[in-house]
Each structure stands twice: as C-alpha cells, then as structure tokens.
Coordinates of C-alpha atoms in Angstrom, one line a residue:
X1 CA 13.0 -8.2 11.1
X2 CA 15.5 -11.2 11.4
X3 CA 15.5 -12.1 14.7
X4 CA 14.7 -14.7 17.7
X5 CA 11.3 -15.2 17.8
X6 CA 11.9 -15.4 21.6
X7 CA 13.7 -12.6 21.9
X8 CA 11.0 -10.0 19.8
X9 CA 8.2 -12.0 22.1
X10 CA 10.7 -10.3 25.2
X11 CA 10.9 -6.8 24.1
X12 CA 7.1 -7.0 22.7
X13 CA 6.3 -8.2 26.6
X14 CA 7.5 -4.7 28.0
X15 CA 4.8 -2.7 25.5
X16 CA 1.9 -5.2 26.9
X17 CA -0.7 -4.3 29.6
X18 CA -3.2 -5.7 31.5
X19 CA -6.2 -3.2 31.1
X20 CA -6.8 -4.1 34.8
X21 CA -4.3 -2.9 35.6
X22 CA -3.9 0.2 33.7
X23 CA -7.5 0.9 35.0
X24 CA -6.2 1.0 38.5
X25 CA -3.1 2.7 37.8
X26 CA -5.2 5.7 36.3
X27 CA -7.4 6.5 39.3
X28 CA -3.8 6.4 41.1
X29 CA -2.2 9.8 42.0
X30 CA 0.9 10.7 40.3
X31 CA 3.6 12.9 41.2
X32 CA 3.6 16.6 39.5
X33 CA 6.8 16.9 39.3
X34 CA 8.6 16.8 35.8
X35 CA 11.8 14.3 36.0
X36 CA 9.4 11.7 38.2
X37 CA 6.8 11.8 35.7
X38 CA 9.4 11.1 32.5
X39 CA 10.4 8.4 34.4
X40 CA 7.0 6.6 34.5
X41 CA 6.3 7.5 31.3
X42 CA 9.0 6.1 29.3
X43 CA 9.3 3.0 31.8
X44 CA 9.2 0.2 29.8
X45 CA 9.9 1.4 26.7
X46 CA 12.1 1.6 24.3
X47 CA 14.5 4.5 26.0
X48 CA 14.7 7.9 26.0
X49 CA 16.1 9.9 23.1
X50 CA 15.0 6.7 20.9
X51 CA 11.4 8.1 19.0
X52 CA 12.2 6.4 15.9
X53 CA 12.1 3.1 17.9
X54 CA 9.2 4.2 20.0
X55 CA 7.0 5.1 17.2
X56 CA 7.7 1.5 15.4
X57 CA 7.0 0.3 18.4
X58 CA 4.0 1.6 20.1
X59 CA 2.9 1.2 16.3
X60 CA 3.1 -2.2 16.1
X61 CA 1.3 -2.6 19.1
X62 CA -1.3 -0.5 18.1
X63 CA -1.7 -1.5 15.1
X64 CA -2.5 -5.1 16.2
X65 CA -5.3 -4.2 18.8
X66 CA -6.9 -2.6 16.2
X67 CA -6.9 -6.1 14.2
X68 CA -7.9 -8.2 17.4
X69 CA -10.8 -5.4 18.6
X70 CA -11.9 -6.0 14.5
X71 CA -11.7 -9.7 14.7
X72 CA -13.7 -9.9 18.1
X73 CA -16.3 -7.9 17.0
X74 CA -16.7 -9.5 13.6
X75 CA -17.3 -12.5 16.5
X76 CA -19.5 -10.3 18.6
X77 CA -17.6 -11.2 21.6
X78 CA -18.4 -7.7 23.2
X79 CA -16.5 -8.6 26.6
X80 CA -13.8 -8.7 25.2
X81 CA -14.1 -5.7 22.7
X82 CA -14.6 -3.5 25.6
X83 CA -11.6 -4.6 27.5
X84 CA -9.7 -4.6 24.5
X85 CA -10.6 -0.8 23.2
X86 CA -9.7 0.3 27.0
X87 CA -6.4 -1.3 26.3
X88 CA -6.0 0.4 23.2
X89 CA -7.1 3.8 24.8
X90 CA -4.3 3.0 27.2
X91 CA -1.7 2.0 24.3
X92 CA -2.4 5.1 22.0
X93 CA -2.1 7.6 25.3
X94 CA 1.3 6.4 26.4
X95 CA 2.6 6.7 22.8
X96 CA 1.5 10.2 22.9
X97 CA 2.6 11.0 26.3
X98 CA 6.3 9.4 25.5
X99 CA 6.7 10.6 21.8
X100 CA 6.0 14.1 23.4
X101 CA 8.6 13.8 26.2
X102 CA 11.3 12.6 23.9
X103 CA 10.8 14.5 20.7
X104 CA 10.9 18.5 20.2
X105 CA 7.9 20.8 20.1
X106 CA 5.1 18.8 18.1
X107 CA 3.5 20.0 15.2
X108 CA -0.1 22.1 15.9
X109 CA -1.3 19.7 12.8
X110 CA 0.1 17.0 15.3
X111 CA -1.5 18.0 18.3
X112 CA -5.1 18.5 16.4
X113 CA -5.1 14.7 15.6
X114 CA -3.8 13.5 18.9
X115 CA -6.8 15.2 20.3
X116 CA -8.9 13.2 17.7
X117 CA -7.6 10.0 18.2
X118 CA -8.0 10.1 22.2
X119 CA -11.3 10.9 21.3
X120 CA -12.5 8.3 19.3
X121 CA -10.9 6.1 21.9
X122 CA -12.6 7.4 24.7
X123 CA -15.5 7.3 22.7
X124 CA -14.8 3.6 21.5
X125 CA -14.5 2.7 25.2
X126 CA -17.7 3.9 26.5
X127 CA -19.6 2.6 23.4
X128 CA -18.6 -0.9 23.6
X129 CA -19.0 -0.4 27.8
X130 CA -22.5 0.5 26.6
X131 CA -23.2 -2.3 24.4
X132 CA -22.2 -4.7 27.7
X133 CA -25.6 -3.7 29.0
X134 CA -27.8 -4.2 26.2
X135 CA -29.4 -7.2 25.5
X136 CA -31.7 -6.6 22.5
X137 CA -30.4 -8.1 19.3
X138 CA -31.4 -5.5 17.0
X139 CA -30.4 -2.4 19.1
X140 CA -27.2 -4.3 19.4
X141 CA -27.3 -4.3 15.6
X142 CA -27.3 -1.0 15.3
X143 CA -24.8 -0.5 17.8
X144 CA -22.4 -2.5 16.4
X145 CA -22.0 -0.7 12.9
X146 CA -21.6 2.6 15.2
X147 CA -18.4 0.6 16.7
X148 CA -16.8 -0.7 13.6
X149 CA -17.4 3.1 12.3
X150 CA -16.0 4.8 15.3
X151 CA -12.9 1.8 14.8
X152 CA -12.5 3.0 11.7
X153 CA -11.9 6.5 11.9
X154 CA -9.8 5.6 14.8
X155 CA -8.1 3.7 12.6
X156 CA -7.5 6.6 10.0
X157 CA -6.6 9.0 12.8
X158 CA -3.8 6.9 14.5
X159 CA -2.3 6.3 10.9
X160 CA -1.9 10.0 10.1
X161 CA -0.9 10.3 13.9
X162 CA 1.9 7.9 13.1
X163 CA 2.8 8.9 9.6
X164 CA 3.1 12.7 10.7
X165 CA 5.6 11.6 13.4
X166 CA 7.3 9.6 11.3
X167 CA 7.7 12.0 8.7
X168 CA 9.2 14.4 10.8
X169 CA 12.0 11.7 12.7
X170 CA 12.8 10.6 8.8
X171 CA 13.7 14.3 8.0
X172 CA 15.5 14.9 10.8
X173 CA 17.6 11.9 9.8
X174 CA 18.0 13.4 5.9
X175 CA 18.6 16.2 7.3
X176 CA 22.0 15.0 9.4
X177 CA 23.2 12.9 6.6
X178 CA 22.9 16.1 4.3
X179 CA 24.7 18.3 6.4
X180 CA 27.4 15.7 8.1
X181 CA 30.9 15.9 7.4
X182 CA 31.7 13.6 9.8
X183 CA 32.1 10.0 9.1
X184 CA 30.9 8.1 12.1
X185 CA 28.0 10.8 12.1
X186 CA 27.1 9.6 8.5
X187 CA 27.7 6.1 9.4
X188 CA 25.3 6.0 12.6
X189 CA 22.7 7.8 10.4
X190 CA 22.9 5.5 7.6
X191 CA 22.4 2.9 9.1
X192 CA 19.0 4.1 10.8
X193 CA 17.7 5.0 7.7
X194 CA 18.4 1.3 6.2
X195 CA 17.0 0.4 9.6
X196 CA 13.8 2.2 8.8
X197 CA 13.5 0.6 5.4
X198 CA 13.3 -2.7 6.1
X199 CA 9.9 -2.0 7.7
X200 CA 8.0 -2.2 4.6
X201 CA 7.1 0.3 1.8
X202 CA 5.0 2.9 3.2
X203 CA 8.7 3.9 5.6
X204 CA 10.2 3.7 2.0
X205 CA 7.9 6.0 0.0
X206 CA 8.4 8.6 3.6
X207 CA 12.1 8.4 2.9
X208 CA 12.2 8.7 -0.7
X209 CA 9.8 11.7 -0.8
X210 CA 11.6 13.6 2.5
X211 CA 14.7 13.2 0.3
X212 CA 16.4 10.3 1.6
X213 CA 17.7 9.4 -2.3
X214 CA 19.1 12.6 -3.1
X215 CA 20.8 12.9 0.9
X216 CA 22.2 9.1 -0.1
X217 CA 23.8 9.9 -3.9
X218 CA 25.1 12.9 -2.4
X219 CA 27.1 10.3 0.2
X220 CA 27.9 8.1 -3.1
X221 CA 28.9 11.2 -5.0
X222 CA 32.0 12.1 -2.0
X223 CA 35.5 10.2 -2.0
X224 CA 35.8 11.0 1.7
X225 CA 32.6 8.6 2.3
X226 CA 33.9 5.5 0.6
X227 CA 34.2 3.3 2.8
X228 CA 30.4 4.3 3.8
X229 CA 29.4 3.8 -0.4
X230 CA 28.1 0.1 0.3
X231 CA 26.2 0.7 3.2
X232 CA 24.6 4.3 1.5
X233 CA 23.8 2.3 -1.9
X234 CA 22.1 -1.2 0.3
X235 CA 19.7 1.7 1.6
X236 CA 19.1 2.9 -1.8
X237 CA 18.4 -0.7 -3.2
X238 CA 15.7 -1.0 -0.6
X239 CA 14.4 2.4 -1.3
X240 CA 14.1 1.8 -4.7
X241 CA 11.4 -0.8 -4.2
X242 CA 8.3 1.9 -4.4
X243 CA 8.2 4.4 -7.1
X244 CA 8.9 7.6 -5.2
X245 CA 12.4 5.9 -4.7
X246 CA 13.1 5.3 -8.4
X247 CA 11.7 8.4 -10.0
X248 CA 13.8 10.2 -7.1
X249 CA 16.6 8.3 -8.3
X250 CA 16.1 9.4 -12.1
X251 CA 15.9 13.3 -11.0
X252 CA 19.5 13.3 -9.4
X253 CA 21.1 11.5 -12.5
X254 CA 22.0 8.3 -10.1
X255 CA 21.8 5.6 -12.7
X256 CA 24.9 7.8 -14.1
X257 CA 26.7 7.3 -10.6
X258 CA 25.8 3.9 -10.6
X259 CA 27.7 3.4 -14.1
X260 CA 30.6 5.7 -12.5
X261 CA 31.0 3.4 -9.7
X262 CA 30.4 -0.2 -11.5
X263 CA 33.3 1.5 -14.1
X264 CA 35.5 2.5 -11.7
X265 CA 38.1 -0.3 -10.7
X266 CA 39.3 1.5 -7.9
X267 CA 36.1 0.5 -5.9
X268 CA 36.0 -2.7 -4.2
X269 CA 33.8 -5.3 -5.2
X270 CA 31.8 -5.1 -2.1
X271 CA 30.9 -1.5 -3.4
X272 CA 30.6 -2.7 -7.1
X273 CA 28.1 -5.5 -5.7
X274 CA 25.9 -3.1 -3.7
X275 CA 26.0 -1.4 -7.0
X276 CA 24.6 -3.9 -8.9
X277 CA 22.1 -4.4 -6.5
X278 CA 20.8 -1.2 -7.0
X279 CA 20.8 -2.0 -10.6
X280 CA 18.6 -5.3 -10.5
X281 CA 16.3 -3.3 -8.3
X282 CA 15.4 -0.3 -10.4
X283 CA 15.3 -2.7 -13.4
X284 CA 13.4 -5.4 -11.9
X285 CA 10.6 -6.8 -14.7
X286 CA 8.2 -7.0 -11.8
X287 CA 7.8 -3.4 -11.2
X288 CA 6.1 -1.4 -14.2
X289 CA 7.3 1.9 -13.0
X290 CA 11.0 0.7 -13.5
X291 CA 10.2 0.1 -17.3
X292 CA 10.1 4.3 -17.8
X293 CA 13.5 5.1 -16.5
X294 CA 14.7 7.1 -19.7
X295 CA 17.4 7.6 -18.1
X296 CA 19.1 4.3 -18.2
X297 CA 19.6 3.7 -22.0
X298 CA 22.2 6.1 -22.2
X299 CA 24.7 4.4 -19.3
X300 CA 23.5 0.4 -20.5
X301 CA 26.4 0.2 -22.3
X302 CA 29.0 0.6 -19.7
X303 CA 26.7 -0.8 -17.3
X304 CA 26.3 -4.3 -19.2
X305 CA 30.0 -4.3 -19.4
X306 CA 30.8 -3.6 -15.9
X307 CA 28.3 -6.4 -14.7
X308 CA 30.0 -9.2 -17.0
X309 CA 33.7 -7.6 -15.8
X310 CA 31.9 -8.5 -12.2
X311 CA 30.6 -11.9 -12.8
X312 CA 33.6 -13.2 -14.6
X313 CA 35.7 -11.8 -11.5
X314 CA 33.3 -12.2 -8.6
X315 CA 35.0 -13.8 -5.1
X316 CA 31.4 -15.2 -4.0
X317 CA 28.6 -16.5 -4.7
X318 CA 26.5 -13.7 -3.1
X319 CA 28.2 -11.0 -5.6
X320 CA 28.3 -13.3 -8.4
X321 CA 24.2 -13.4 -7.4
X322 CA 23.8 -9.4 -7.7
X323 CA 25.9 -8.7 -10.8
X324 CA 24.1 -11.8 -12.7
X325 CA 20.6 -10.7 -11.4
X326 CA 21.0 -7.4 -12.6
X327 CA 22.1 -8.6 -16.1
X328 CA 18.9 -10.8 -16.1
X329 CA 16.3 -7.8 -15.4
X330 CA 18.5 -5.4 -18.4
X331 CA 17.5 -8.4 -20.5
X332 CA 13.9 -7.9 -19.8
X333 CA 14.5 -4.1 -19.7
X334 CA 15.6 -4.0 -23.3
X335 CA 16.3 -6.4 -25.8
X336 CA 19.9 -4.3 -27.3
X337 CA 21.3 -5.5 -23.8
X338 CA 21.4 -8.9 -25.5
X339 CA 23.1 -8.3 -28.7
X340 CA 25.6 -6.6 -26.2
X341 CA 25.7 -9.2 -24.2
X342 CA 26.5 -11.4 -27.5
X343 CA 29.3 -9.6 -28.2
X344 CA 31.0 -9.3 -24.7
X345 CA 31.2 -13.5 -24.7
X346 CA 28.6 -13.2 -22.0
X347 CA 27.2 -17.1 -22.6
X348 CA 31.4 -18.2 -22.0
X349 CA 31.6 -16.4 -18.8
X350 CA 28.1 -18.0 -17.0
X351 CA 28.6 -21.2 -18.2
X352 CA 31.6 -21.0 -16.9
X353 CA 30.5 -20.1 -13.8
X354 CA 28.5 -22.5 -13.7
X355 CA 31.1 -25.1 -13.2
X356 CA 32.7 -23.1 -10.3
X357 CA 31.0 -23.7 -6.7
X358 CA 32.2 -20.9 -5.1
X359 CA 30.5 -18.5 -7.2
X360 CA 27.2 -20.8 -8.7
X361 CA 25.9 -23.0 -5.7
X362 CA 22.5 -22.2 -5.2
X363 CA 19.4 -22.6 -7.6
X364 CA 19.0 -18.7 -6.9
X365 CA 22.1 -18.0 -9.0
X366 CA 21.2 -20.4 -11.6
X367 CA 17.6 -18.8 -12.0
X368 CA 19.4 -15.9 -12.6
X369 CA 21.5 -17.7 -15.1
X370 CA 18.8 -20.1 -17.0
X371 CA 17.0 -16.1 -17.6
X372 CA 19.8 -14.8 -19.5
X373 CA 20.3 -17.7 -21.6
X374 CA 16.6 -17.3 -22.1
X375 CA 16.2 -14.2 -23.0
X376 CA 18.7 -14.4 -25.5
X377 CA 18.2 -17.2 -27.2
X378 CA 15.7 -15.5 -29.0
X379 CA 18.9 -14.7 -31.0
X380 CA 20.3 -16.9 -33.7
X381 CA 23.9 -16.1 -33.1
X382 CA 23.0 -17.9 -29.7
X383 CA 22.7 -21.3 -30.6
X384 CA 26.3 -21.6 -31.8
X385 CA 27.8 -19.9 -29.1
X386 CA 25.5 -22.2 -26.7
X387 CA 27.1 -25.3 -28.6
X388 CA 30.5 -24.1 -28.5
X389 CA 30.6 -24.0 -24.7
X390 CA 28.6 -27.2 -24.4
X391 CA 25.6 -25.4 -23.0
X392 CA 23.2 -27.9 -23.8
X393 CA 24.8 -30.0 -21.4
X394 CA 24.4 -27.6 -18.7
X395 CA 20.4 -26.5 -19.9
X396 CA 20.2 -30.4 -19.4
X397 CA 21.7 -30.1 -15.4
X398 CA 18.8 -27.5 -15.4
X399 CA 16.4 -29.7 -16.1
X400 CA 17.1 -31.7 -13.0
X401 CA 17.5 -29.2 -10.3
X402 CA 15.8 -30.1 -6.9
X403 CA 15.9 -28.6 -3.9
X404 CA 18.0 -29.0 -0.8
X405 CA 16.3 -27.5 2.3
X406 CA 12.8 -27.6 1.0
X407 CA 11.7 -24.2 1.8
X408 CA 9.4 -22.7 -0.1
X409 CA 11.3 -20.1 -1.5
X410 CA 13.8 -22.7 -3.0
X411 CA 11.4 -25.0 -4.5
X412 CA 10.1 -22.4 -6.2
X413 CA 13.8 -21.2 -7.3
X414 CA 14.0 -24.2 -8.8
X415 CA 10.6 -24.8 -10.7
X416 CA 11.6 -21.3 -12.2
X417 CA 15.6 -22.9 -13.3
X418 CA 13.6 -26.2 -15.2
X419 CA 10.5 -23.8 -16.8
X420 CA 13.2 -21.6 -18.2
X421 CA 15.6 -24.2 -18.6
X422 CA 12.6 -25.8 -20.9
X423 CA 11.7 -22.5 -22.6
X424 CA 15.8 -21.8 -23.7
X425 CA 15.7 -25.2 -24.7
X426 CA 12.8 -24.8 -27.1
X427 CA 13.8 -21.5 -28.6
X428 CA 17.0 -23.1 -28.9
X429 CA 15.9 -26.4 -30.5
X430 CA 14.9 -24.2 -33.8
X431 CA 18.8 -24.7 -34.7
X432 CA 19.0 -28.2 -36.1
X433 CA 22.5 -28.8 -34.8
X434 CA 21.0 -27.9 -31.0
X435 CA 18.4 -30.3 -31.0
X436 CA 20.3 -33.2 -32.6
X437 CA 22.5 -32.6 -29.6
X438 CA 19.9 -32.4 -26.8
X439 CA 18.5 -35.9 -28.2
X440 CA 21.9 -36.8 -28.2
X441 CA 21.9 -36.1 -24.4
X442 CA 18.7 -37.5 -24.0
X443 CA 16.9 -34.4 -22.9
X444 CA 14.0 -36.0 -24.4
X445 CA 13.6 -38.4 -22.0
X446 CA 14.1 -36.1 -19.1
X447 CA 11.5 -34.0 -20.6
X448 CA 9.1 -37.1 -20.4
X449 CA 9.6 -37.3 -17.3
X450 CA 9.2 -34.0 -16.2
X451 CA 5.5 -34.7 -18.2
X452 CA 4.7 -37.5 -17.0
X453 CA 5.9 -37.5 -13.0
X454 CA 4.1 -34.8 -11.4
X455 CA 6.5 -34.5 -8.3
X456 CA 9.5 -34.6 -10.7
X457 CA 8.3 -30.9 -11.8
X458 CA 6.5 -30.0 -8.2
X459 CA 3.3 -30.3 -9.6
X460 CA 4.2 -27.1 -11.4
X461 CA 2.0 -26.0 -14.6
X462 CA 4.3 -23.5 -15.4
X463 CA 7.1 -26.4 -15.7
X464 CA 4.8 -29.2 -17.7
X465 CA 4.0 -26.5 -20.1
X466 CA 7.2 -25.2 -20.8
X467 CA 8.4 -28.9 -21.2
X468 CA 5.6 -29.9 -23.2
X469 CA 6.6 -27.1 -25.8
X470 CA 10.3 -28.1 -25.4
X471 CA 9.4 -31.9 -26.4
X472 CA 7.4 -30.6 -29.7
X473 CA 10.2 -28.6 -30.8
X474 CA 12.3 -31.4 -30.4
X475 CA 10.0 -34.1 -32.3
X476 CA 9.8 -31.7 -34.9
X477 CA 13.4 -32.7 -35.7
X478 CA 14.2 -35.9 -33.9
X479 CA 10.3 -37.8 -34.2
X480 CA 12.8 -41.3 -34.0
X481 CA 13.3 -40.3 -30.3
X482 CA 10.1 -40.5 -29.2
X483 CA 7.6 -43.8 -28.3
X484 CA 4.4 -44.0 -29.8
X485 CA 2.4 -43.5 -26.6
X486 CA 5.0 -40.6 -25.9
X487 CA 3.9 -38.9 -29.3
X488 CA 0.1 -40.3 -29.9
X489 CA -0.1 -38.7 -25.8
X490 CA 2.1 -35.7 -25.3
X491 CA 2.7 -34.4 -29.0
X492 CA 0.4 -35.3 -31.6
X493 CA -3.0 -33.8 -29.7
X494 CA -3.2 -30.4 -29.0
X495 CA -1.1 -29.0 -26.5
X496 CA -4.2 -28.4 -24.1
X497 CA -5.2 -31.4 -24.1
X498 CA -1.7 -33.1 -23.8
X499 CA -1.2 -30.4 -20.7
X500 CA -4.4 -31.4 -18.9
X501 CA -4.1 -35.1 -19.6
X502 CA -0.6 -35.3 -17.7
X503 CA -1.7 -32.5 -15.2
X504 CA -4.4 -35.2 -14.3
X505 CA -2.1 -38.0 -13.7
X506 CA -1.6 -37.3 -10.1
X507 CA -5.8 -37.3 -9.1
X508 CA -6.9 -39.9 -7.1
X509 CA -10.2 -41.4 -7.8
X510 CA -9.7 -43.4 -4.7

C-alpha cells in the first residue's frame, strides 16, 4: 500500500501487545454485559462495522508472528518462542472475538476451524512453556520438530480461517454491486473491491472466482454507470493479473466490451485509457495463461485501431503509456497485429510521439515504444517506413537512454529501451539502405561503446549481447566503419567469446 511509512508503523502500533500484559489482562474479570464487552473487544481496532479491514488487519499481524516464532526457533531462542506463541494465542483470539461481533452469524465450517486454530495455539503455548524447562539437548530435539509441526498446522488452520472470512466479506461485496442501482452505492463498493485487490493475488483469485468480473462488466455494460466505467475497469485490470480473472473475463464476452468501449468516441479518454489497461493486462507476454484467450482474435482488429486512434490523440503521458503498452503485448500476442499495425501508419504516429514531451517523457513509454518497433521489424515493409520518418535517428536516441532518479525500476526501463533499441537495429540493418544510414549516424561507434564501457550499458548482458549482434549486422555491410582491434575483438571471433571478453573488462585483478 502507498503510504507513510510512519503513519502504517501508527495504525500497526494499535494491533500490538505486550504478552505481559495480555497475560494479566486475562486473569482480569470482565464485565458480562453485551455493549461493555464490544467495547473492549473492538478497542483498538480498526472500527466496528469494518471486517474487511479487520481481517487484513489482524492478518497481517498474524501472519508475521508466525514468521518471527519460525525465525526464533530456527535460532532456538526458546524464551522468546514461548512469549511469542502466547502473543500469537492472544492475536488469533481477539481476531475471532472481533470478526464475530462485527460480522453476521458465522459459518459452522467457520466455527469448526476457529476451534482448531485456538487449539493449536493453546497447544503451541504450553509446548514451547514446556521446552523452557528442559535442558537435555536431545529431548529438546525432539521437542522442537513437535513445535515447528504444531506451527505448521497452525499455520494451515489460520489461513483457511482467514480465507473462509474473506471469502464471505468479498461476496457480500459482489453481491451489492450486482444488485445496486444506486450510483454512490456502486461507487463505495467499487472502490472496496479495488481496495482489496491491491493486496496481492490470492484477494484477486477470491474475487475473480466469487464473481467479482462478471458483477464489474455488468457495471461496464450500463450507460447509467459511466461515470463509474474507469474506476470498475482499474479493478478489473488488477483482477486480471491471476488466471481465474482472465478466464472469468473470456466467459462473459468482456474482451468484446472492451472493443465496444475503446470504439466508442463518446467515452472519454480516461475511460478509453482504463480500457487499454485492461487490454495490456490480459495480453501481457509474461503471463502464459493470457496466450489462450480465443476470444480476442475476433475484436484485434478494432481493438489495434482504437489503441493507435488513442496514442495519436492521447493528452498525457500516462494514457499515451496504457494505449502504447497494450499495442506492445498484441504484438507479442500475434504477429497479424503487426501487418495491421503496418497499414494503420502506426511507426508515423510513435515516432512522432516521440518528439512530443507531454506524451513520451519517461524511459517507460519508450520501452513500450522501442517493443513495437521491435517486433515489427521482423517485417520488410518496415525498414522503409522506419527511413521515411527518420527512425534510425531516434533507435540511435535509444541507444543512449540513462536514467534520471536511479531507482531500480528505471535503470532497468532503460537497459530494456538500448537491448531492444539494439535488437530493432539489427533486424533492421538487413536493409542495405538502413544500415548505410546508421553508420552514417555513427551508431557504430555508440555501439562500441555500449561493448566496451560496462557502465555505459549497466553492466547489463542482455544489452552487450544485443549490441554485439547489432555491430555484426552492421560490419556485414559497412566493414570500413570499423577499427581493426574493434573487428579482430568484437566481430571476427565468435560471438561468445567476443561477449565474455568485453563482459570481463570491468574485473579487477587488483
């Protein structure tokens, strides 16, 4: 979650006990009567009529005193084990005792393994107050698989404890978003389910099989909810990152609303964006599960077109970013989607682009863009157009992105803009006229020098091979641009032994 670290520390505080503590409070008497009781219960946590947040929660909590208790006893530091599982006993009873008073009538499947789990932590708790006394190593020994068993299955229970419960809060959200007519209603709901899926994938593969997809396209399918359409189709972008979401998507025809909504003008591009996002996701070349949605040949036609209509006309960068990424993975998806990107003067419009800061200013975008010229370079029509809009020129630029924060997740943005900046380079370089003019730009020098200079690539291998393949292609044609050393060294030998002798020049021997 993107907050203050300071601030998640805060609310994280209220969840934490001392076991002290919690050990005196429980020989404590406490008042029978009902609304006294809620009130003790729920104190310091995250509110009533909230189990959604009380469940992430207490499960986050949980969740990590079951790590520490492993890491300590991995360290045989049995002090603190004990102290720690009568912590835990404490943690998993108060998330029973508040999910109970704020949700309805539990489950008897419920109830059955919250009486397991306090079991195994009661018996955790007086096995590791047990192994306090001992002294012998080898009975200790022997104890101390019967802990990390008993963890274990505690383990087990409090995740089927915790997937149950949520189960059951995500369909009573489907189940308001299905039957809401009301716009707010849908709204508030909406956003609690893209709430939820930002907390990883198992949440996801909970919402897409309790029917959160087909509650969602049903939103995207009403003209009274349209205003709601990009917040209902961000949720379904993160859905669609597990499998349940995608195949879910397939059954309820929603690549075809996609294609109805990236077609339909009347949207505004905020919609059309969160569209494409969609898109990119259930196309991604990183998932294999994506690569069997049937379903998509038939709309790629309109949907191709309606993603270049987007990029040519995008107001921002971040748009611009969603339309050309899902254009990128429809290139991996299918190799037609090039030819019809060919004929739609898709390589004028991202050059273009490429010249226009408010849409291209991050190396993100231009990974995106470097792909497509990439991928469809395997083309021969390519090379012309490439030429015509001086896109050597800008494969060169390519060649030479750095980064500006120096975050890891831009550096590697932009050793993936000069590898495929390399790799279009050489597929392109087997048209005479595009390598004259990359030698003409002296791309062979920067190329070089992406060899030679480790930190000029980021000591990337991915990058000096991709350059080293570019360099050859260009020899082939141009050898008069090259040095001796630079051809005896980086293309005459093979091109393993040209890779390792330049991924070698920054050892020390020192």
């Amino acid at each position: 979650m993107q907050v203050d670290s300071v601030q998640r520390w805060m609310e994280d505080l209220k969840l934490m006990t001392e076991c002290e503590c919690m050990c005196v409070l429980q020989a404590k008497p406490i008042s029978l009567e009902e609304d006294a009781q809620g009130d003790l219960i729920l104190a310091g946590g995250p509110g009533p009529g909230d189990p959604l947040q009380l469940l992430l929660k207490r499960g986050w909590v949980i969740s990590t005193e079951l790590r520490r208790i492993g890491q300590k006893l991995a360290q045989d530091r049995w002090a603190r084990v004990h102290s720690m599982s009568v912590r835990l006993t404490c943690h998993a009873r108060s998330m029973v005792s508040e999910y109970s008073a704020v949700s309805r009538n539990s489950s008897q499947e419920m109830g059955q393994i919250e009486k397991l789990l306090m079991e195994k932590c009661s018996e955790l708790s007086a096995v590791t107050e047990r192994c306090l006394q001992v002294e012998n190593e080898h009975i200790l020994k022997s104890m101390k698989a019967c802990v990390s068993e008993t963890l274990s299955t505690l383990g087990e229970h409090f995740g089927q404890l915790l997937e149950l419960a949520l189960t059951r809060e995500v369909q009573a959200l489907v189940r308001k978003i299905d039957a809401s007519d009301n716009i707010y209603t849908t709204e508030s709901t909406t956003g609690n389910l893209f709430s939820l899926t930002q907390e990883g994938a198992p949440l996801c593969r909970i919402i897409a099989k309790e029917g959160g997809v087909v509650a969602l396209f049903k939103v995207c399918r009403q003209d009274t909810f349209r205003c709601l359409y990009p917040q209902a189709l961000r949720t379904l972008a993160s859905i669609c990152c597990v499998e349940e979401g995608v195949h879910q998507l397939e059954k309820v025809d929603g690549v075809l609303c996609l294609a109805d909504i990236l077609t339909d003008d009347s949207h505004s591009e905020a919609t059309r964006a969160e569209a494409a996002a969609v898109v990119a996701q259930v196309t991604s070349p990183h998932l294999p599960f994506t690569q069997h949605l049937s379903s998509f040949l038939e709309s790629m036609e309109e949907i191709v077109t309606a993603l270049v209509k987007l990029c040519q006309e995008a107001s921002s960068g971040e748009v611009f970013l969603l339309a050309s990424a899902a254009l990128a993975n429809i290139t991996f998806f299918d190799t037609m989607a090039c030819e019809m990107l060919l004929q739609l003067n898709a390589i004028r419009v991202l050059l273009e682009a490429c010249s226009d800061k408010q849409r291209v200013d991050t190396p993100y975008t231009r990974d995106q863009i470097v792909t497509i010229l990439a991928n469809m370079s395997v083309l021969e029509q390519c090379a012309s157009d490439i030429i015509q809009e001086n896109g050597v020129q800008l494969i060169m630029g390519m060649l030479s992105e750095k980064p500006r924060s120096g975050t890891p997740a831009e550096v590697a943005a932009c050793e993936r803009v000069q590898q495929k900046a390399a790799v279009t380079l050489a597929r392109l370089s087997r048209d005479p006229d595009v390598a004259r003019e990359a030698v003409r730009l002296s791309c062979m020098s920067r190329l070089i020098e992406l060899c030679r200079s480790p930190s000029e690539r980021n000591s990337s291998d991915a990058v000096l091979v991709a350059c080293l393949a570019a360099l050859r292609r260009l020899a082939g044609v141009c050898p008069e641009g090259l040095q001796d050393s630079d051809f005896q060294q980086l293309v005459q030998p093979r091109l393993v032994d040209s890779f390792l002798l330049c991924s070698n020049m920054e050892e020390s021997f020192v």
